[in-house]
Coordinates of C-alpha atoms in Angstrom, one line a residue:
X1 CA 81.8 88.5 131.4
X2 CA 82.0 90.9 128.7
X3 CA 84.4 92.4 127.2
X4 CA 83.9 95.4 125.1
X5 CA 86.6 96.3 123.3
X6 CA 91.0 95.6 123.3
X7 CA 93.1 98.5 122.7
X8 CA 96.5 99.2 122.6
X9 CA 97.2 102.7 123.4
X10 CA 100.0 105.4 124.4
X11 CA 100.6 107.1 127.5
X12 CA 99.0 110.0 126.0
X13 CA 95.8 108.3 125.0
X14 CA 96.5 107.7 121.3
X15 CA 94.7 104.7 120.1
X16 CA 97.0 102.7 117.9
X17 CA 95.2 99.6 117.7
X18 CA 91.7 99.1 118.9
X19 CA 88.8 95.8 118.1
X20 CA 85.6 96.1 119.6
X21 CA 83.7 93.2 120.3
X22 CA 79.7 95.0 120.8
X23 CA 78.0 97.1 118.5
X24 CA 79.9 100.1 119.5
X25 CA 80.2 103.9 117.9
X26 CA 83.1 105.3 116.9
X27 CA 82.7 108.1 119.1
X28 CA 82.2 106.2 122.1
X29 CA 85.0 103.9 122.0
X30 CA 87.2 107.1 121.4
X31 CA 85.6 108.7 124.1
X32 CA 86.5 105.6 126.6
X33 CA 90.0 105.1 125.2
X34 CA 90.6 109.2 125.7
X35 CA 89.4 109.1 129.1
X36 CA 91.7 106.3 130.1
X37 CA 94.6 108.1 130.7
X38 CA 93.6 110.9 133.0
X39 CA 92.0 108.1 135.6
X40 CA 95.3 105.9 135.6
X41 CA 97.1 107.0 139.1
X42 CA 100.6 106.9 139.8
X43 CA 101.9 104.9 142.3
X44 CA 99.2 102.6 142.5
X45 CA 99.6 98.6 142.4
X46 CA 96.4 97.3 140.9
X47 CA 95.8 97.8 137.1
X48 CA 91.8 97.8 136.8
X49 CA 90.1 101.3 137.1
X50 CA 86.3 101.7 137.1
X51 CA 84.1 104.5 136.4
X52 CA 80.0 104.8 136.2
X53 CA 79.4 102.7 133.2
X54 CA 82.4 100.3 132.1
X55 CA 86.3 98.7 134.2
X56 CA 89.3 99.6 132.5
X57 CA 91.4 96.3 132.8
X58 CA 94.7 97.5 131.8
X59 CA 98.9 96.7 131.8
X60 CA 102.0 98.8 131.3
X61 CA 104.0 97.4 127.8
X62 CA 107.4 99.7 128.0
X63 CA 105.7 103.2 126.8
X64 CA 101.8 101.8 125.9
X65 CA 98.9 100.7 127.3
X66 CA 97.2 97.3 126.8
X67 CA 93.8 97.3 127.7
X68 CA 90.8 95.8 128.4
X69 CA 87.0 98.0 128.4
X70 CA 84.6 95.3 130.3
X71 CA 81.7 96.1 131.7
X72 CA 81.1 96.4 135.7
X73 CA 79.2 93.3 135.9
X74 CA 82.5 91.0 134.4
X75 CA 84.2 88.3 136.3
X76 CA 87.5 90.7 136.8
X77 CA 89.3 87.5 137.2
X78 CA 88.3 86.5 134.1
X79 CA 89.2 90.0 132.9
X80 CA 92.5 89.4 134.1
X81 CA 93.2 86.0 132.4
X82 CA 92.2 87.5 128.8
X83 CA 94.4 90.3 129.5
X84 CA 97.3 87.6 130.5
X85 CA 96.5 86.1 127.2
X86 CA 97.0 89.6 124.7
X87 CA 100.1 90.6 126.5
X88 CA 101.5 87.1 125.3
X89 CA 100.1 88.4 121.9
X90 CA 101.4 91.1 121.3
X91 CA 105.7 90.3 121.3
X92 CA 104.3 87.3 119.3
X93 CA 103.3 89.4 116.3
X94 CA 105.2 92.8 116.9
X95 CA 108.8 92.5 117.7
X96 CA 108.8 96.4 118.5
X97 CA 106.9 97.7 121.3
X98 CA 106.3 101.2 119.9
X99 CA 104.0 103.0 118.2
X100 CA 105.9 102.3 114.6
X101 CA 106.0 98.5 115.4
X102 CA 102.2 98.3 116.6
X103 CA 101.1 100.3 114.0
X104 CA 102.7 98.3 111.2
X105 CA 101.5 94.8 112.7
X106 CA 97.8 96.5 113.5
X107 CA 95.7 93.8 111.0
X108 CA 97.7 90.7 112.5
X109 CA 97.1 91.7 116.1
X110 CA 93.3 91.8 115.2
X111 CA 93.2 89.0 113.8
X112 CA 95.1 87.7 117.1
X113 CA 92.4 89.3 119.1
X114 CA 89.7 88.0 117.1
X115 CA 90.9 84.6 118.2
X116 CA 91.5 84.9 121.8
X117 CA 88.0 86.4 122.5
X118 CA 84.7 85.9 120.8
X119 CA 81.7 88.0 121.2
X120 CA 83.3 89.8 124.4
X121 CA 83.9 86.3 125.9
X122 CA 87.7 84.3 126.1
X123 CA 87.6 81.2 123.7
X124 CA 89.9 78.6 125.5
X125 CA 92.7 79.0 123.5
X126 CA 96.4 79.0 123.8
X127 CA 99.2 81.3 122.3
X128 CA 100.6 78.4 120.3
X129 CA 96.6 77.7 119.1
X130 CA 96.2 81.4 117.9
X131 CA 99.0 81.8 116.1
X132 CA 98.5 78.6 114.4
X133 CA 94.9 79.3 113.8
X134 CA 96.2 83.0 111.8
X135 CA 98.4 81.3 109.6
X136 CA 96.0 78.7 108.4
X137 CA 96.2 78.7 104.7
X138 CA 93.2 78.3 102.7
X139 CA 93.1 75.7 99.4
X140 CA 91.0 77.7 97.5
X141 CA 92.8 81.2 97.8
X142 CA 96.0 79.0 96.6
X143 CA 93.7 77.8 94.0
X144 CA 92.3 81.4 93.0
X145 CA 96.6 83.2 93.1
X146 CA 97.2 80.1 90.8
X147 CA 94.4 80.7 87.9
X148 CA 95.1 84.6 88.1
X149 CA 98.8 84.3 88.0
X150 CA 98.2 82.1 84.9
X151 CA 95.8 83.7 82.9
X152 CA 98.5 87.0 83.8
X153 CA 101.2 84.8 82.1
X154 CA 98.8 84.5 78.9
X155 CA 98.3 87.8 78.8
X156 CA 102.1 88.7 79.0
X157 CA 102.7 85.8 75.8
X158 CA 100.4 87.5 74.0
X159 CA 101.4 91.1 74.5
X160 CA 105.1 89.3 73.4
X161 CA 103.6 87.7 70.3
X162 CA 101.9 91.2 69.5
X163 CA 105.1 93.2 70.1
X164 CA 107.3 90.6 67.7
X165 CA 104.5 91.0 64.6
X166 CA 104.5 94.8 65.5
X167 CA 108.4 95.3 65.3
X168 CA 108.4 92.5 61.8
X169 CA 105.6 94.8 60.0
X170 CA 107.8 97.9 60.6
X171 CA 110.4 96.3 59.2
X172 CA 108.8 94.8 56.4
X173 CA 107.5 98.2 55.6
X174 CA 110.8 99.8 56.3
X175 CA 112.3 97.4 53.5
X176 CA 109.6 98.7 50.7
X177 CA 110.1 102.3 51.4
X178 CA 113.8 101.9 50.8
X179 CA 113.0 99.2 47.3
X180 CA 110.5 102.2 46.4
X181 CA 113.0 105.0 45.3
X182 CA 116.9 104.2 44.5
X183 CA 119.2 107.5 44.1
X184 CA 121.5 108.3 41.3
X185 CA 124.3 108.1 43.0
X186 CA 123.2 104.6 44.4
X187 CA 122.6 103.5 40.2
X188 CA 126.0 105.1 39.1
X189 CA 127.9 103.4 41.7
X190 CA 125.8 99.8 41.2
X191 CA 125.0 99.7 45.0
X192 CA 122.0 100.0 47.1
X193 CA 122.8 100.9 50.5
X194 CA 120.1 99.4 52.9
X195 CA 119.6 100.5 56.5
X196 CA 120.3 97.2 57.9
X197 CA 124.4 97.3 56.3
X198 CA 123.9 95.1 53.6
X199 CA 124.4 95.9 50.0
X200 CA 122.7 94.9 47.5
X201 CA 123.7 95.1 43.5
X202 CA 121.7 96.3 41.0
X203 CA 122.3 93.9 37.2
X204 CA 123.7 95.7 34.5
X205 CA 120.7 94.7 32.7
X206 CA 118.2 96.6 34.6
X207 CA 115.8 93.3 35.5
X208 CA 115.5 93.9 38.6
X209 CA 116.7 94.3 42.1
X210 CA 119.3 91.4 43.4
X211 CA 122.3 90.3 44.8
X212 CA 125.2 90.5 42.5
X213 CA 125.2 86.6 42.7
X214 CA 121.8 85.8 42.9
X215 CA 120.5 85.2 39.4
X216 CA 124.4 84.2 38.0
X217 CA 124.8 87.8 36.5
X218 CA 128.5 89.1 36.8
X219 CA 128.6 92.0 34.5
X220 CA 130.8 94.8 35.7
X221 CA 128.6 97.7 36.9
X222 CA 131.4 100.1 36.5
X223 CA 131.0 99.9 32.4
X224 CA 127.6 100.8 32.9
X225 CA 128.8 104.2 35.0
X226 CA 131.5 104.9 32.4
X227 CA 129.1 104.6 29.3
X228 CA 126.0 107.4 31.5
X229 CA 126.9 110.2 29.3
X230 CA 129.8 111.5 29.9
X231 CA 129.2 112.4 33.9
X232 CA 132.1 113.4 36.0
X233 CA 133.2 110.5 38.3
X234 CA 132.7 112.7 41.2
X235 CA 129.4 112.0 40.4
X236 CA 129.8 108.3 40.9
X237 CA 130.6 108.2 44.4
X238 CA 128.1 106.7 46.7
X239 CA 126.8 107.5 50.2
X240 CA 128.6 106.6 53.5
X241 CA 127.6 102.9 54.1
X242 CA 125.1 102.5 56.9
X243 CA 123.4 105.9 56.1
X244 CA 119.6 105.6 56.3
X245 CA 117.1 106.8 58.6
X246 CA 118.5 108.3 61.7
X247 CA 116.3 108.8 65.1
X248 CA 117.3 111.1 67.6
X249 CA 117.1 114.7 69.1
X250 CA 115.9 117.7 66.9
X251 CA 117.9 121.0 66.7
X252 CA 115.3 122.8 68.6
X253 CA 116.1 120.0 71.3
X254 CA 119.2 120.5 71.7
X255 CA 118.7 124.1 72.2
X256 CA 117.0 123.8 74.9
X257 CA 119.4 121.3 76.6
X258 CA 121.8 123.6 76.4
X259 CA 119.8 126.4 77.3
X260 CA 118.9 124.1 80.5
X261 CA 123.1 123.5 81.6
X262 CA 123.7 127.4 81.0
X263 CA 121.3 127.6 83.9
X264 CA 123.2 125.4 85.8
X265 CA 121.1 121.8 85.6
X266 CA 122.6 119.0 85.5
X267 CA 121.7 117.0 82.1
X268 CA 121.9 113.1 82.4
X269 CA 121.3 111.8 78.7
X270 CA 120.7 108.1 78.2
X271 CA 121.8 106.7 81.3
X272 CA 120.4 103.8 83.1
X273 CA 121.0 104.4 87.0
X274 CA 123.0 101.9 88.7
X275 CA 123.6 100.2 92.3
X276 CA 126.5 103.4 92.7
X277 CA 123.6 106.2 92.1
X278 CA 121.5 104.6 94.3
X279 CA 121.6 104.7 98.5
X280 CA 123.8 101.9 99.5
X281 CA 122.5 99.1 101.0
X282 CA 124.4 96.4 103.3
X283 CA 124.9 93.1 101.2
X284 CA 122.9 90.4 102.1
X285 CA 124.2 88.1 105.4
X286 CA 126.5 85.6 104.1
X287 CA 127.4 83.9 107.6
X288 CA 125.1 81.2 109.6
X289 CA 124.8 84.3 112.4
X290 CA 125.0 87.8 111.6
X291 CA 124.9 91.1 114.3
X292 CA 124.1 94.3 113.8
X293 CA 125.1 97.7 115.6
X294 CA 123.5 100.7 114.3
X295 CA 123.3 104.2 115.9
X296 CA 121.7 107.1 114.2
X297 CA 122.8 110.5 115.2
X298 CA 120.7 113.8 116.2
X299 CA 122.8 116.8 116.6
X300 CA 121.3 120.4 116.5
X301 CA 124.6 123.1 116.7
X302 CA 124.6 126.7 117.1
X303 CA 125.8 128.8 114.5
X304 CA 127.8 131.0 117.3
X305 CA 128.8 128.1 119.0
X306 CA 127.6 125.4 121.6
X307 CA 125.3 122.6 121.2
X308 CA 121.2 122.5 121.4
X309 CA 120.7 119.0 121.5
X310 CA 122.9 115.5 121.0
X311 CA 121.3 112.3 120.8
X312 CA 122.1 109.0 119.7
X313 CA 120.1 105.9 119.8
X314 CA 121.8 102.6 118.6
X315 CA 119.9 99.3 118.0
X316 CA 122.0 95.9 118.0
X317 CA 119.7 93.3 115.7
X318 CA 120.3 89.8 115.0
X319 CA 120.1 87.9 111.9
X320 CA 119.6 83.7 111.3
X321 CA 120.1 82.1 108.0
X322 CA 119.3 78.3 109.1
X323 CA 116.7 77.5 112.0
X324 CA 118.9 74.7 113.4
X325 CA 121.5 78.4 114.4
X326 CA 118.2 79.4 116.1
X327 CA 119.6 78.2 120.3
X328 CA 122.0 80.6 121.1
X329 CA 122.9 83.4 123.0
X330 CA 125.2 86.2 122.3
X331 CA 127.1 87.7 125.1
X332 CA 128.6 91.3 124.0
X333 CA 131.0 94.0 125.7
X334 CA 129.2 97.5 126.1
X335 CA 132.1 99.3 126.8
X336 CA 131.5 100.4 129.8
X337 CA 130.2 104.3 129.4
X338 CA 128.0 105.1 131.8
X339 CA 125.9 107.7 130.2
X340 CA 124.9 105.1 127.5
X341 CA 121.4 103.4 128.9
X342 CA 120.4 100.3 127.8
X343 CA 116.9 98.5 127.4
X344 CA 116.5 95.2 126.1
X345 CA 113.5 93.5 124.3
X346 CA 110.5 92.3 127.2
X347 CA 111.3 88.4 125.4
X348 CA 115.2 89.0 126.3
X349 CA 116.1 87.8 129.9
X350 CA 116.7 91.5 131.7
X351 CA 118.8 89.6 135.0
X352 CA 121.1 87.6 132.4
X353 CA 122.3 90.6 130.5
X354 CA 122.6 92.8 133.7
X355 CA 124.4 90.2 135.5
X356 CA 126.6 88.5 132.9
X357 CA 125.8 90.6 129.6
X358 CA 124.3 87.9 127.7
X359 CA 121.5 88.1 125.4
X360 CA 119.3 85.3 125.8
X361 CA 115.5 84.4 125.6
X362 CA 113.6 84.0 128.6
X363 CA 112.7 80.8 127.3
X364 CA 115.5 78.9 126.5
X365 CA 113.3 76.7 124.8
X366 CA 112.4 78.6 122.3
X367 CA 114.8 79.5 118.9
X368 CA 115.4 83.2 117.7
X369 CA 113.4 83.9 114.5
X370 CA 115.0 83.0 111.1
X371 CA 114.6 84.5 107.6
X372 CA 114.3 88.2 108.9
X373 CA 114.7 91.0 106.2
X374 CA 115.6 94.0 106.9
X375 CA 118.1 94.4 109.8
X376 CA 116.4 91.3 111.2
X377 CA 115.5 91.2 115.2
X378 CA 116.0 93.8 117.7
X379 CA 118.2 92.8 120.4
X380 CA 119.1 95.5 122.5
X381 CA 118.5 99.2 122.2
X382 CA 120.3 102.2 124.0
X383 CA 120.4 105.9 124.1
X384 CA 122.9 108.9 124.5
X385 CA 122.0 112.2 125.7
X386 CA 124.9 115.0 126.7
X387 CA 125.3 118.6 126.4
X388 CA 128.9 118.1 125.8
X389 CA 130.5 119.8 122.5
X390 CA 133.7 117.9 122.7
X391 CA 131.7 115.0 121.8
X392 CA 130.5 115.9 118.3
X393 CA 132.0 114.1 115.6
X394 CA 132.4 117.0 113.2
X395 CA 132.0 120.7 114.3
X396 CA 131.0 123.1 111.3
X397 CA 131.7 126.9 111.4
X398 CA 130.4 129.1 108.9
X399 CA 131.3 133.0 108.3
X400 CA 129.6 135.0 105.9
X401 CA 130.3 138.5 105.4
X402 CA 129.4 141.4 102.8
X403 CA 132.0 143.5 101.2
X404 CA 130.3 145.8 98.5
X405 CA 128.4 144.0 95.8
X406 CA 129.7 140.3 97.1
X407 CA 129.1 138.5 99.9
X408 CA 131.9 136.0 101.1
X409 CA 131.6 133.3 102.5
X410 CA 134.2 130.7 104.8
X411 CA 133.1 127.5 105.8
X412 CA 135.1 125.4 108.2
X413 CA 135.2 121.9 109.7
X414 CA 136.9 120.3 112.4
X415 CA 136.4 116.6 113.1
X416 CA 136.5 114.2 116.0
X417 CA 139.8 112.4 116.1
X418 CA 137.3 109.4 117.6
X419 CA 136.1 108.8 114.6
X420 CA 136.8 108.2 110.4
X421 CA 133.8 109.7 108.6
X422 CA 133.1 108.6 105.1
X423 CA 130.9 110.1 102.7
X424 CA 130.8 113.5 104.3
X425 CA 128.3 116.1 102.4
X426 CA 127.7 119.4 103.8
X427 CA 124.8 121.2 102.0
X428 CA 124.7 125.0 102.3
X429 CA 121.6 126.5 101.8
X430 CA 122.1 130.0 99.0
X431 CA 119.7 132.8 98.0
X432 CA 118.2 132.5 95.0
X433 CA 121.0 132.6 92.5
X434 CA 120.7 132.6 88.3
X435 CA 124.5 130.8 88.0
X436 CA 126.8 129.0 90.1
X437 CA 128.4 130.9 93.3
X438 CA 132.6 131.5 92.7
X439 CA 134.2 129.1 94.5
X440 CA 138.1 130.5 95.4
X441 CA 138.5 127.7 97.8
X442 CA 137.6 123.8 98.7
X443 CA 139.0 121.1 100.4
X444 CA 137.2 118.5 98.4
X445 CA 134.8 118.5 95.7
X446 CA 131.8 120.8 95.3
X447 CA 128.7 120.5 93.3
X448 CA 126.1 123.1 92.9
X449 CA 122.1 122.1 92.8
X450 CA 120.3 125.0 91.2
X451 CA 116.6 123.8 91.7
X452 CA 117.1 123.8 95.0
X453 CA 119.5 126.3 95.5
X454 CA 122.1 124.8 97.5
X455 CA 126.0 124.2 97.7
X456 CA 127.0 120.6 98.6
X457 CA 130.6 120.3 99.1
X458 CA 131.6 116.4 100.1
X459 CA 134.8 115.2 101.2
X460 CA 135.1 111.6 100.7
X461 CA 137.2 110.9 104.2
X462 CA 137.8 112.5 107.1
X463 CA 140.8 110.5 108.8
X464 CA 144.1 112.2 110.8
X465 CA 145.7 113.5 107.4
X466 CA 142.5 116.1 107.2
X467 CA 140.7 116.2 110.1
X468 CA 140.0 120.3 109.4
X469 CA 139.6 121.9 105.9
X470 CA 138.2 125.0 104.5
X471 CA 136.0 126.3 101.6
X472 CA 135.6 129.7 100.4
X473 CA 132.9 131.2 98.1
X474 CA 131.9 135.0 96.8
X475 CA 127.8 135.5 96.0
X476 CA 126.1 138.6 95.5
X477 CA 125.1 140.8 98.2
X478 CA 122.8 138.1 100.6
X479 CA 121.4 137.8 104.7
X480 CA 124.0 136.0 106.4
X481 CA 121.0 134.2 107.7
X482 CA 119.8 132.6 104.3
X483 CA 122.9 130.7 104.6
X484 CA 121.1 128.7 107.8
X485 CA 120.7 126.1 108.5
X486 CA 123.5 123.9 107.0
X487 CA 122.6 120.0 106.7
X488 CA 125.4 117.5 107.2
X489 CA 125.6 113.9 106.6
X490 CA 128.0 111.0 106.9
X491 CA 128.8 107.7 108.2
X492 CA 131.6 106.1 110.0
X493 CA 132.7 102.5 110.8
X494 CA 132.6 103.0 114.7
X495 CA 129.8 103.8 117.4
X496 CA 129.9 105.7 121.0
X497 CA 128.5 102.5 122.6
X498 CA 132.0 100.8 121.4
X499 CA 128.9 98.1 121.7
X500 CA 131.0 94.4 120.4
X501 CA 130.2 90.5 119.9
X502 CA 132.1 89.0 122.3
X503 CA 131.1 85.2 121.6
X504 CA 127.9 83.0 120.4
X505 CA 127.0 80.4 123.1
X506 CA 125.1 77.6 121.7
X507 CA 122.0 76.2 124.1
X508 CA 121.9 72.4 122.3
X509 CA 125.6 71.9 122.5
X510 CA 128.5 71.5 120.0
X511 CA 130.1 73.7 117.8
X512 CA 129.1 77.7 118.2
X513 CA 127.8 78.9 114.8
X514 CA 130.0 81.2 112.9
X515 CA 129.1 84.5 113.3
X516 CA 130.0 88.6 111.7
X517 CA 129.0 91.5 113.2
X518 CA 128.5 94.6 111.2
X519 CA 128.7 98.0 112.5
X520 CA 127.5 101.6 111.6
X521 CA 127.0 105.0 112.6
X522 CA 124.8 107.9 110.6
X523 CA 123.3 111.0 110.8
X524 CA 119.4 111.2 110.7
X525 CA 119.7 115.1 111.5
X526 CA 122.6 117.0 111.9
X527 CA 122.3 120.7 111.4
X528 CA 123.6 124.5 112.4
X529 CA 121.0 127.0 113.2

């Protein structure tokens, strides 16, 4: 038996991940893997197709192909058994069966693969072997991360050490400059005015520079100012303390910042961007057990009314602080709307959540994964699809129309009474324009991006006291069309699914860990055309 090459494919023939296992050209693995697709049948039981020269040994994982290019001669029950082995792989490593998952997990299915079969033949392993065998750590890589992140940490103490004898040279220099020349004004007052705020007094004896205290001198200065020949005391005053050498932004700097916000830019001048500026992120899990219900919205409108497409997909993931939490299922309510579908992981018992609508392994032996970033595990996933207009969350209507040398514009929404929306934006796209448009109008706030040429107005909430506002705006003379399409955005504390966390069960007994669930719906496109 050989095999001569493991691939993980799409339906269309796509190779996503692919190790071959013979010296093999690129063009001829491609050439197999390409060819697959158009011999599969449909309707047909078996999973093994051949042709002339090699047996496609293959099996269905949700919307890809794993499989197996052996040649003819090949123990197909053999065949059969490796393949067994990879499709217990592949949910090991890559806890999303699509092309995004596979893609990102490619090098640690390889290495899987590499394990599991050796020169085209199956090593007698086991699925806990291989992945014990991958995460084998090595002394002497430790050893080799140690000695370069150390001789990294010299580098940065001498860089410090540089920096410090740098900044005391400057100011050593800075000091000599300023002992160099002294100013009238500075003698007839008796003060030297340093740029660090200290003063230091000059001796009526002219010895020297020094602190009025330092070499026990206490002679007045002032008789010394009133004896210089008959000068004026206006003449005696000294500079504003603190005055020395001041950094910053030229005249011909400033001109052109200003130059820059008559054109509309927005000028940000020493700020340091913080968490607010940034996109928000969902603080870290703070319970033993934390659930999460995202759907992300796809809504295409007509600008004359009706709907071209509405989609919503909606993930619920799961997220484990401590590994003793790791036993459990979660039963959920799904609220019961039949056009929502739902699909649930291939390691999540299917008859269990259909039957009682509980998430569990199929295992029970086996603990949910711990330590996840991100959103953590993926659950459950389900999907929306309606032609329906009364289920959009926010309608948009926009009416331009030209009236001599303007062009007037009125922009309407109308939302959902379903659903709170927070952080509404709604980014008009304008013809090229040297200054801001007039607005006459807004419920909200409105800012105008010049660079990009586009008219955001944002309304903070949406709830029953505004579920409809207005905004008006005059341009010069424009296409109604370059005012397509308009981009929206927002988020909103409930979902369609109405998907909720009914209870934790615990597998080992005792208490049920506590538990939060979080929940969120966005936009990923939302536009009128």
């Amino acid at each position: 038996m050989v095999v001569l090459a493991a691939s993980i494919i799409s339906k269309s023939g796509k190779p996503l991940v692919s190790r071959q296992f013979v010296d093999m050209s690129r063009i001829r693995i491609e050439g197999y893997l390409a060819a697959f697709p158009k011999l599969v049948g449909t309707g047909k039981q078996h999973t093994y197709v051949e042709t002339e020269n090699v047996r496609y040994v293959y099996q269905p994982i949700e919307s890809l192909y794993l499989l197996l290019v052996t040649n003819k001669q090949s123990n197909i029950l053999e065949d059969l058994d490796t393949l067994r082995l990879l499709s217990k792989l592949v949910p090991e490593y890559s806890y999303s069966l699509d092309e995004e998952g596979i893609c990102k997990t490619a090098f640690e299915l390889i290495f899987a693969f590499d394990e599991a079969i050796s020169l085209g033949h199956k090593e007698n392993v086991t699925v806990a072997q291989v992945k014990q065998y991958c995460e084998m750590e090595s002394h002497e890589e430790r050893l080799h991360k140690l000695v370069l992140q150390s001789k990294i940490n010299d580098t940065k103490d001498v860089m410090k050490r540089k920096a410090s004898e740098i900044d005391k040279s400057k100011i050593e220099k800075n000091r000599g400059e300023r002992g160099g020349f002294m100013p009238l004004q500075s003698m007839s007052s008796g003060r030297i005015d340093s740029g660090f705020g200290s003063d230091t007094s000059l001796p009526s004896t002219g010895g020297g520079y020094g602190s009025s205290s330092g070499f026990g001198l206490t002679t007045d200065i002032d008789s010394f100012s009133t004896k210089s020949k008959g000068r004026p005391a206006a003449s005696a005053t000294a500079p504003p303390k603190g005055l020395g050498m001041q950094l910053g932004k030229t005249q011909r700097t400033n001109q052109f910042l200003e130059s820059l916000k008559a054109e509309g830019e927005v000028i940000v001048e020493d700020v340091r961007p913080t968490v607010g500026q940034s996109k928000p992120v969902a603080p870290p899990p703070t319970d033993p057990v934390t659930l999460n219900a995202e759907e992300k919205l796809n809504v295409t409108l007509k600008r004359d009314g009706g709907i071209s497409n509405f989609d919503v997909q909606g993930t619920l993931s799961l997220q484990i602080l401590n590994q003793d939490d790791g036993h459990i299922q979660v039963q959920v309510e799904t609220g019961g709307n039949p056009a929502i579908l739902f699909k649930t992981h291939p390691n999540i018992n299917k008859e269990l959540f259909n039957n009682e609508n509980i998430l569990g392994l199929k295992d029970p032996s086996r603990p949910f994964p711990t330590g996840q970033s991100g959103d953590g595990v993926s659950l459950l996933k389900w999907r929306m699809q309606s032609g329906d207009e009364s289920l959009v969350p926010l309608s948009i209507n926009c009416w331009p129309s030209v009236s001599g040398n303007e062009t007037y514009v009125n922009i309407e929404y109308e939302a959902f009474s379903l659903f709170d929306l927070q952080n509404v934006v709604i980014s008009v796209p304008l013809p090229a324009l040297r200054e801001a448009p007039s607005v006459r109008q807004v419920d909200g706030d409105w800012r105008f991006d010049s660079r990009n040429s586009v008219l955001e107005w944002s309304i903070v909430l949406i709830d029953n006291s505004n579920r409809s506002g207005s905004m008006e705006f005059v341009v010069p003379p424009a296409d109604p069309a370059s005012f397509f399409p308009i981009s929206v955005r927002f988020t909103a504390a409930s979902t369609f699914s109405d998907l909720k966390v009914a209870n934790i069960l615990p597998l080992g007994g005792g208490p049920a860990p506590k538990f939060s669930q979080r929940t969120l719906l966005s936009t990923e496109t939302y536009q009128v055309v």
